[in-house]
Amino acid sequence: GQNIDQPTEMTATEGAIVQINCTYQTSGFNGLFWYQQHAGEAPTFLSYNVLDGLEETGRFSSFLSRSKGYSYLLLKELQMKDSASYLCAVRDFPLYSSASKIIFGSGTRLSIRP
Amino acid sequence: DVKVTQSSRYLVKRTGEKVFLECVQDMDHENMFWYRQDPGLGLRLIYFSYDVKMKEKGDIPEGYSVSREKKERFSLILESASTNQTSMYLCASSKRTNTEAFFGQGTRLTVV
């Protein structure tokens, strides 16, 4: 089966840095995604990792260690608009399957205080 | 820009009704997904499809079925709606591998 764990809630201060961790277990790992979701809206794509290491896109970075089943999303220079839920998702492509599927964690609700 | 469109933003249906949720994407994506999202439970995969007429069960398929007669359209069917199917339903699409999924705006379904 598959399992994705991330903290339920986090709080950080405007201008600071926050790291949101994600651990996963899948039978056919084929990439890890981070999405941002504001209340009442659809998730929007932030980053994608398929190889070990760090991917940077502006204020956001995402790290992957496949051997540890671990990823984190790093948000720098936090702004009030970064208050949202952050969803860790894994593309799972088991050997027995004809297709890959994308499985989500429960999400981390991040609150930014002034 | 990729566009994934769900037919309704809000729906209210009665218990026992047959409900159709429609999703259309315009980027020729092979994969399409239906999720439901509930507080504290995150997005849970109901069904997905990797080609026309091809489908696979996700984690919570009970009480649902799907149809993919054309590549751009993926329908979720609630055979007999129940109150525990009140939820936000999200459709997504992606290319076959190694790329992200794009989401529709969601359908908030209330079953009374």
PDB file of C-alpha atoms in Angstrom:
ATOM      1  CA  GLY A   1       0.000   0.000   0.000  1.00  0.00           C
ATOM      2  CA  GLN A   2       0.956   3.625   0.273  1.00  0.00           C
ATOM      3  CA  ASN A   3       1.183   6.094   3.121  1.00  0.00           C
ATOM      4  CA  ILE A   4       2.056   9.784   3.205  1.00  0.00           C
ATOM      5  CA  ASP A   5       2.573  11.684   6.459  1.00  0.00           C
ATOM      6  CA  GLN A   6       2.948  15.396   7.066  1.00  0.00           C
ATOM      7  CA  PRO A   7       2.204  17.634  10.051  1.00  0.00           C
ATOM      8  CA  THR A   8      -1.370  18.828  10.378  1.00  0.00           C
ATOM      9  CA  GLU A   9      -0.656  22.450  11.272  1.00  0.00           C
ATOM     10  CA  MET A  10       2.262  24.845  11.475  1.00  0.00           C
ATOM     11  CA  THR A  11       2.620  28.504  12.368  1.00  0.00           C
ATOM     12  CA  ALA A  12       5.383  30.873  11.265  1.00  0.00           C
ATOM     13  CA  THR A  13       6.173  34.578  11.273  1.00  0.00           C
ATOM     14  CA  GLU A  14       6.117  36.894   8.294  1.00  0.00           C
ATOM     15  CA  GLY A  15       9.596  37.260   6.816  1.00  0.00           C
ATOM     16  CA  ALA A  16      10.876  34.038   8.378  1.00  0.00           C
ATOM     17  CA  ILE A  17      11.646  30.593   6.917  1.00  0.00           C
ATOM     18  CA  VAL A  18       9.549  27.471   7.440  1.00  0.00           C
ATOM     19  CA  GLN A  19      10.186  23.840   6.544  1.00  0.00           C
ATOM     20  CA  ILE A  20       7.303  21.418   6.011  1.00  0.00           C
ATOM     21  CA  ASN A  21       8.297  17.757   6.163  1.00  0.00           C
ATOM     22  CA  CYS A  22       6.746  14.810   4.376  1.00  0.00           C
ATOM     23  CA  THR A  23       7.484  11.101   4.705  1.00  0.00           C
ATOM     24  CA  TYR A  24       6.081   8.508   2.357  1.00  0.00           C
ATOM     25  CA  GLN A  25       5.880   4.798   1.655  1.00  0.00           C
ATOM     26  CA  THR A  26       4.877   3.516  -1.788  1.00  0.00           C
ATOM     27  CA  SER A  27       5.434   0.365  -3.804  1.00  0.00           C
ATOM     28  CA  GLY A  28       6.350   2.140  -7.044  1.00  0.00           C
ATOM     29  CA  PHE A  29       7.737   5.624  -6.384  1.00  0.00           C
ATOM     30  CA  ASN A  30       7.725   7.749  -9.528  1.00  0.00           C
ATOM     31  CA  GLY A  31       8.056  11.321  -8.280  1.00  0.00           C
ATOM     32  CA  LEU A  32       6.953  13.638  -5.490  1.00  0.00           C
ATOM     33  CA  PHE A  33       4.921  16.838  -5.792  1.00  0.00           C
ATOM     34  CA  TRP A  34       4.129  19.751  -3.550  1.00  0.00           C
ATOM     35  CA  TYR A  35       0.899  21.698  -4.033  1.00  0.00           C
ATOM     36  CA  GLN A  36      -0.463  24.830  -2.415  1.00  0.00           C
ATOM     37  CA  GLN A  37      -4.149  25.136  -1.656  1.00  0.00           C
ATOM     38  CA  HIS A  38      -5.863  28.281  -0.394  1.00  0.00           C
ATOM     39  CA  ALA A  39      -9.163  27.854   1.413  1.00  0.00           C
ATOM     40  CA  GLY A  40     -12.018  27.211  -1.000  1.00  0.00           C
ATOM     41  CA  GLU A  41      -9.728  26.880  -4.009  1.00  0.00           C
ATOM     42  CA  ALA A  42      -8.236  24.044  -6.033  1.00  0.00           C
ATOM     43  CA  PRO A  43      -4.647  22.910  -5.376  1.00  0.00           C
ATOM     44  CA  THR A  44      -1.972  24.566  -7.493  1.00  0.00           C
ATOM     45  CA  PHE A  45       1.351  22.978  -8.392  1.00  0.00           C
ATOM     46  CA  LEU A  46       4.505  24.200  -6.640  1.00  0.00           C
ATOM     47  CA  SER A  47       7.302  21.718  -7.265  1.00  0.00           C
ATOM     48  CA  TYR A  48       8.275  18.283  -8.516  1.00  0.00           C
ATOM     49  CA  ASN A  49      11.159  16.020  -7.448  1.00  0.00           C
ATOM     50  CA  VAL A  50      11.988  12.680  -9.000  1.00  0.00           C
ATOM     51  CA  LEU A  51      15.725  12.508  -8.240  1.00  0.00           C
ATOM     52  CA  ASP A  52      17.451  13.092  -4.912  1.00  0.00           C
ATOM     53  CA  GLY A  53      18.380  16.640  -4.091  1.00  0.00           C
ATOM     54  CA  LEU A  54      17.076  20.161  -3.944  1.00  0.00           C
ATOM     55  CA  GLU A  55      14.889  21.942  -6.489  1.00  0.00           C
ATOM     56  CA  GLU A  56      14.521  25.712  -6.143  1.00  0.00           C
ATOM     57  CA  THR A  57      11.840  27.954  -7.584  1.00  0.00           C
ATOM     58  CA  GLY A  58      11.958  31.496  -6.293  1.00  0.00           C
ATOM     59  CA  ARG A  59      11.156  31.597  -2.584  1.00  0.00           C
ATOM     60  CA  PHE A  60      10.220  27.912  -2.542  1.00  0.00           C
ATOM     61  CA  SER A  61      12.567  24.907  -2.493  1.00  0.00           C
ATOM     62  CA  SER A  62      11.793  21.216  -2.307  1.00  0.00           C
ATOM     63  CA  PHE A  63      14.133  18.422  -1.260  1.00  0.00           C
ATOM     64  CA  LEU A  64      13.895  14.692  -1.846  1.00  0.00           C
ATOM     65  CA  SER A  65      15.697  11.672  -0.390  1.00  0.00           C
ATOM     66  CA  ARG A  66      14.351   8.516  -2.025  1.00  0.00           C
ATOM     67  CA  SER A  67      16.331   6.176   0.224  1.00  0.00           C
ATOM     68  CA  LYS A  68      14.753   7.745   3.305  1.00  0.00           C
ATOM     69  CA  GLY A  69      11.281   8.231   1.815  1.00  0.00           C
ATOM     70  CA  TYR A  70      11.508  11.864   2.857  1.00  0.00           C
ATOM     71  CA  SER A  71      10.869  15.271   1.369  1.00  0.00           C
ATOM     72  CA  TYR A  72      10.557  18.802   2.634  1.00  0.00           C
ATOM     73  CA  LEU A  73       9.218  22.066   1.291  1.00  0.00           C
ATOM     74  CA  LEU A  74      11.135  25.154   2.341  1.00  0.00           C
ATOM     75  CA  LEU A  75       9.455  28.541   2.167  1.00  0.00           C
ATOM     76  CA  LYS A  76      11.644  31.622   2.567  1.00  0.00           C
ATOM     77  CA  GLU A  77      10.798  35.279   3.207  1.00  0.00           C
ATOM     78  CA  LEU A  78       7.305  34.326   4.257  1.00  0.00           C
ATOM     79  CA  GLN A  79       4.447  36.569   3.228  1.00  0.00           C
ATOM     80  CA  MET A  80       0.914  36.717   4.589  1.00  0.00           C
ATOM     81  CA  LYS A  81      -0.377  35.331   1.294  1.00  0.00           C
ATOM     82  CA  ASP A  82       1.575  32.110   1.974  1.00  0.00           C
ATOM     83  CA  SER A  83      -1.062  31.199   4.561  1.00  0.00           C
ATOM     84  CA  ALA A  84      -2.526  28.082   2.951  1.00  0.00           C
ATOM     85  CA  SER A  85      -2.481  24.320   3.073  1.00  0.00           C
ATOM     86  CA  TYR A  86       0.537  22.567   1.562  1.00  0.00           C
ATOM     87  CA  LEU A  87      -0.051  19.132   0.134  1.00  0.00           C
ATOM     88  CA  CYS A  88       2.610  16.495  -0.371  1.00  0.00           C
ATOM     89  CA  ALA A  89       1.741  14.022  -3.135  1.00  0.00           C
ATOM     90  CA  VAL A  90       3.460  10.979  -4.590  1.00  0.00           C
ATOM     91  CA  ARG A  91       3.133   9.426  -8.027  1.00  0.00           C
ATOM     92  CA  ASP A  92       2.852   5.699  -7.453  1.00  0.00           C
ATOM     93  CA  PHE A  93       3.416   3.280 -10.341  1.00  0.00           C
ATOM     94  CA  PRO A  94       3.333  -0.271  -8.965  1.00  0.00           C
ATOM     95  CA  LEU A  95       4.840  -3.060 -11.062  1.00  0.00           C
ATOM     96  CA  TYR A  96       1.485  -4.840 -11.298  1.00  0.00           C
ATOM     97  CA  SER A  97      -0.387  -1.770 -12.520  1.00  0.00           C
ATOM     98  CA  SER A  98      -1.057  -0.419 -15.995  1.00  0.00           C
ATOM     99  CA  ALA A  99      -0.931   3.175 -14.874  1.00  0.00           C
ATOM    100  CA  SER A 100       0.429   5.586 -12.330  1.00  0.00           C
ATOM    101  CA  LYS A 101      -1.717   7.347  -9.788  1.00  0.00           C
ATOM    102  CA  ILE A 102      -1.109  10.405  -7.644  1.00  0.00           C
ATOM    103  CA  ILE A 103      -1.718   9.994  -3.924  1.00  0.00           C
ATOM    104  CA  PHE A 104      -1.943  12.927  -1.516  1.00  0.00           C
ATOM    105  CA  GLY A 105      -1.113  13.406   2.117  1.00  0.00           C
ATOM    106  CA  SER A 106      -3.654  15.095   4.374  1.00  0.00           C
ATOM    107  CA  GLY A 107      -1.961  18.468   3.997  1.00  0.00           C
ATOM    108  CA  THR A 108      -0.271  20.918   6.356  1.00  0.00           C
ATOM    109  CA  ARG A 109      -2.187  24.059   7.203  1.00  0.00           C
ATOM    110  CA  LEU A 110       0.330  26.889   7.489  1.00  0.00           C
ATOM    111  CA  SER A 111      -0.627  30.083   9.301  1.00  0.00           C
ATOM    112  CA  ILE A 112       1.548  33.179   8.937  1.00  0.00           C
ATOM    113  CA  ARG A 113       1.440  35.736  11.729  1.00  0.00           C
ATOM    114  CA  PRO A 114       2.588  39.348  11.315  1.00  0.00           C
TER     115      PRO A 114
ATOM    116  CA  ASP B   1      -2.627  27.204 -20.239  1.00  0.00           C
ATOM    117  CA  VAL B   2      -4.008  23.876 -19.173  1.00  0.00           C
ATOM    118  CA  LYS B   3      -7.653  24.039 -18.384  1.00  0.00           C
ATOM    119  CA  VAL B   4      -9.636  21.499 -16.397  1.00  0.00           C
ATOM    120  CA  THR B   5     -13.301  22.354 -16.150  1.00  0.00           C
ATOM    121  CA  GLN B   6     -15.874  20.804 -13.859  1.00  0.00           C
ATOM    122  CA  SER B   7     -19.469  21.182 -14.876  1.00  0.00           C
ATOM    123  CA  SER B   8     -20.796  22.572 -11.600  1.00  0.00           C
ATOM    124  CA  ARG B   9     -19.326  24.543  -8.715  1.00  0.00           C
ATOM    125  CA  TYR B  10     -22.137  23.706  -6.302  1.00  0.00           C
ATOM    126  CA  LEU B  11     -24.722  20.906  -6.355  1.00  0.00           C
ATOM    127  CA  VAL B  12     -27.485  19.878  -3.983  1.00  0.00           C
ATOM    128  CA  LYS B  13     -29.007  16.438  -4.491  1.00  0.00           C
ATOM    129  CA  ARG B  14     -31.421  14.223  -2.612  1.00  0.00           C
ATOM    130  CA  THR B  15     -30.565  10.888  -1.024  1.00  0.00           C
ATOM    131  CA  GLY B  16     -30.988   8.071  -3.536  1.00  0.00           C
ATOM    132  CA  GLU B  17     -30.577  10.229  -6.625  1.00  0.00           C
ATOM    133  CA  LYS B  18     -28.139   9.270  -9.363  1.00  0.00           C
ATOM    134  CA  VAL B  19     -25.583  12.062  -9.671  1.00  0.00           C
ATOM    135  CA  PHE B  20     -23.237  12.826 -12.548  1.00  0.00           C
ATOM    136  CA  LEU B  21     -20.154  15.006 -12.104  1.00  0.00           C
ATOM    137  CA  GLU B  22     -18.474  15.967 -15.352  1.00  0.00           C
ATOM    138  CA  CYS B  23     -14.883  16.962 -15.991  1.00  0.00           C
ATOM    139  CA  VAL B  24     -13.292  18.125 -19.238  1.00  0.00           C
ATOM    140  CA  GLN B  25      -9.635  18.887 -19.965  1.00  0.00           C
ATOM    141  CA  ASP B  26      -8.231  20.586 -23.055  1.00  0.00           C
ATOM    142  CA  MET B  27      -4.563  19.479 -23.046  1.00  0.00           C
ATOM    143  CA  ASP B  28      -4.814  15.976 -24.503  1.00  0.00           C
ATOM    144  CA  HIS B  29      -3.762  14.429 -21.186  1.00  0.00           C
ATOM    145  CA  GLU B  30      -3.829  10.656 -20.900  1.00  0.00           C
ATOM    146  CA  ASN B  31      -4.486  10.494 -17.153  1.00  0.00           C
ATOM    147  CA  MET B  32      -7.537  11.805 -15.379  1.00  0.00           C
ATOM    148  CA  PHE B  33      -8.401  11.535 -11.684  1.00  0.00           C
ATOM    149  CA  TRP B  34     -11.336  12.019  -9.344  1.00  0.00           C
ATOM    150  CA  TYR B  35     -10.687  12.900  -5.700  1.00  0.00           C
ATOM    151  CA  ARG B  36     -12.859  13.881  -2.809  1.00  0.00           C
ATOM    152  CA  GLN B  37     -11.606  16.240  -0.141  1.00  0.00           C
ATOM    153  CA  ASP B  38     -12.904  16.256   3.419  1.00  0.00           C
ATOM    154  CA  PRO B  39     -11.611  18.190   6.442  1.00  0.00           C
ATOM    155  CA  GLY B  40      -8.817  16.335   8.175  1.00  0.00           C
ATOM    156  CA  LEU B  41      -8.692  13.617   5.527  1.00  0.00           C
ATOM    157  CA  GLY B  42      -7.044  15.427   2.647  1.00  0.00           C
ATOM    158  CA  LEU B  43      -7.572  14.406  -0.965  1.00  0.00           C
ATOM    159  CA  ARG B  44      -8.571  10.783  -1.377  1.00  0.00           C
ATOM    160  CA  LEU B  45      -8.449   9.105  -4.765  1.00  0.00           C
ATOM    161  CA  ILE B  46     -11.763   7.631  -5.902  1.00  0.00           C
ATOM    162  CA  TYR B  47     -10.992   6.468  -9.455  1.00  0.00           C
ATOM    163  CA  PHE B  48      -8.519   7.269 -12.172  1.00  0.00           C
ATOM    164  CA  SER B  49      -8.255   6.633 -15.875  1.00  0.00           C
ATOM    165  CA  TYR B  50      -5.160   6.312 -18.059  1.00  0.00           C
ATOM    166  CA  ASP B  51      -6.835   6.064 -21.452  1.00  0.00           C
ATOM    167  CA  VAL B  52     -10.226   6.062 -23.122  1.00  0.00           C
ATOM    168  CA  LYS B  53     -12.434   3.359 -21.612  1.00  0.00           C
ATOM    169  CA  MET B  54      -9.651   2.380 -19.182  1.00  0.00           C
ATOM    170  CA  LYS B  55     -10.114   2.917 -15.457  1.00  0.00           C
ATOM    171  CA  GLU B  56      -8.695   1.794 -12.162  1.00  0.00           C
ATOM    172  CA  LYS B  57     -10.042   1.987  -8.638  1.00  0.00           C
ATOM    173  CA  GLY B  58      -8.456   4.378  -6.226  1.00  0.00           C
ATOM    174  CA  ASP B  59      -8.559   4.130  -2.453  1.00  0.00           C
ATOM    175  CA  ILE B  60     -12.280   4.759  -1.914  1.00  0.00           C
ATOM    176  CA  PRO B  61     -14.268   3.554  -4.979  1.00  0.00           C
ATOM    177  CA  GLU B  62     -17.297   2.201  -3.091  1.00  0.00           C
ATOM    178  CA  GLY B  63     -20.521   3.912  -4.099  1.00  0.00           C
ATOM    179  CA  TYR B  64     -18.970   5.473  -7.197  1.00  0.00           C
ATOM    180  CA  SER B  65     -18.399   4.580 -10.821  1.00  0.00           C
ATOM    181  CA  VAL B  66     -16.725   6.413 -13.689  1.00  0.00           C
ATOM    182  CA  SER B  67     -16.948   6.735 -17.430  1.00  0.00           C
ATOM    183  CA  ARG B  68     -14.324   7.779 -19.980  1.00  0.00           C
ATOM    184  CA  GLU B  69     -15.776   7.557 -23.466  1.00  0.00           C
ATOM    185  CA  LYS B  70     -13.631  10.376 -24.874  1.00  0.00           C
ATOM    186  CA  LYS B  71     -10.084  11.313 -23.982  1.00  0.00           C
ATOM    187  CA  GLU B  72     -10.989  14.816 -22.813  1.00  0.00           C
ATOM    188  CA  ARG B  73     -13.944  13.873 -20.601  1.00  0.00           C
ATOM    189  CA  PHE B  74     -14.060  11.904 -17.336  1.00  0.00           C
ATOM    190  CA  SER B  75     -17.346  11.502 -15.497  1.00  0.00           C
ATOM    191  CA  LEU B  76     -17.903  10.502 -11.890  1.00  0.00           C
ATOM    192  CA  ILE B  77     -21.208   8.799 -11.125  1.00  0.00           C
ATOM    193  CA  LEU B  78     -22.824   8.397  -7.741  1.00  0.00           C
ATOM    194  CA  GLU B  79     -25.189   5.503  -8.338  1.00  0.00           C
ATOM    195  CA  SER B  80     -27.424   6.291  -5.352  1.00  0.00           C
ATOM    196  CA  ALA B  81     -26.319   9.378  -3.483  1.00  0.00           C
ATOM    197  CA  SER B  82     -26.017   9.172   0.284  1.00  0.00           C
ATOM    198  CA  THR B  83     -25.403  11.846   2.899  1.00  0.00           C
ATOM    199  CA  ASN B  84     -21.883  10.534   3.566  1.00  0.00           C
ATOM    200  CA  GLN B  85     -21.008  11.484  -0.015  1.00  0.00           C
ATOM    201  CA  THR B  86     -21.413  15.148   0.821  1.00  0.00           C
ATOM    202  CA  SER B  87     -17.969  16.495   0.015  1.00  0.00           C
ATOM    203  CA  MET B  88     -15.779  18.600  -2.263  1.00  0.00           C
ATOM    204  CA  TYR B  89     -15.021  16.678  -5.450  1.00  0.00           C
ATOM    205  CA  LEU B  90     -11.911  17.551  -7.429  1.00  0.00           C
ATOM    206  CA  CYS B  91     -11.034  16.407 -10.915  1.00  0.00           C
ATOM    207  CA  ALA B  92      -7.435  16.472 -12.181  1.00  0.00           C
ATOM    208  CA  SER B  93      -5.550  15.535 -15.331  1.00  0.00           C
ATOM    209  CA  SER B  94      -1.925  14.885 -16.238  1.00  0.00           C
ATOM    210  CA  LYS B  95       0.248  13.462 -18.949  1.00  0.00           C
ATOM    211  CA  ARG B  96       1.114   9.810 -18.506  1.00  0.00           C
ATOM    212  CA  THR B  97       4.247  10.168 -16.362  1.00  0.00           C
ATOM    213  CA  ASN B  98       6.703  12.588 -14.843  1.00  0.00           C
ATOM    214  CA  THR B  99       4.516  15.659 -14.833  1.00  0.00           C
ATOM    215  CA  GLU B 100       2.192  17.307 -12.382  1.00  0.00           C
ATOM    216  CA  ALA B 101      -1.571  17.056 -12.265  1.00  0.00           C
ATOM    217  CA  PHE B 102      -3.747  20.072 -12.992  1.00  0.00           C
ATOM    218  CA  PHE B 103      -6.961  20.533 -11.049  1.00  0.00           C
ATOM    219  CA  GLY B 104     -10.427  21.743 -11.850  1.00  0.00           C
ATOM    220  CA  GLN B 105     -12.105  24.281  -9.579  1.00  0.00           C
ATOM    221  CA  GLY B 106     -13.985  21.628  -7.618  1.00  0.00           C
ATOM    222  CA  THR B 107     -17.642  20.721  -7.126  1.00  0.00           C
ATOM    223  CA  ARG B 108     -19.099  21.068  -3.670  1.00  0.00           C
ATOM    224  CA  LEU B 109     -21.797  18.410  -3.475  1.00  0.00           C
ATOM    225  CA  THR B 110     -24.360  18.374  -0.703  1.00  0.00           C
ATOM    226  CA  VAL B 111     -26.637  15.338  -0.370  1.00  0.00           C
ATOM    227  CA  VAL B 112     -29.744  15.985   1.717  1.00  0.00           C
TER     228      VAL B 112
END
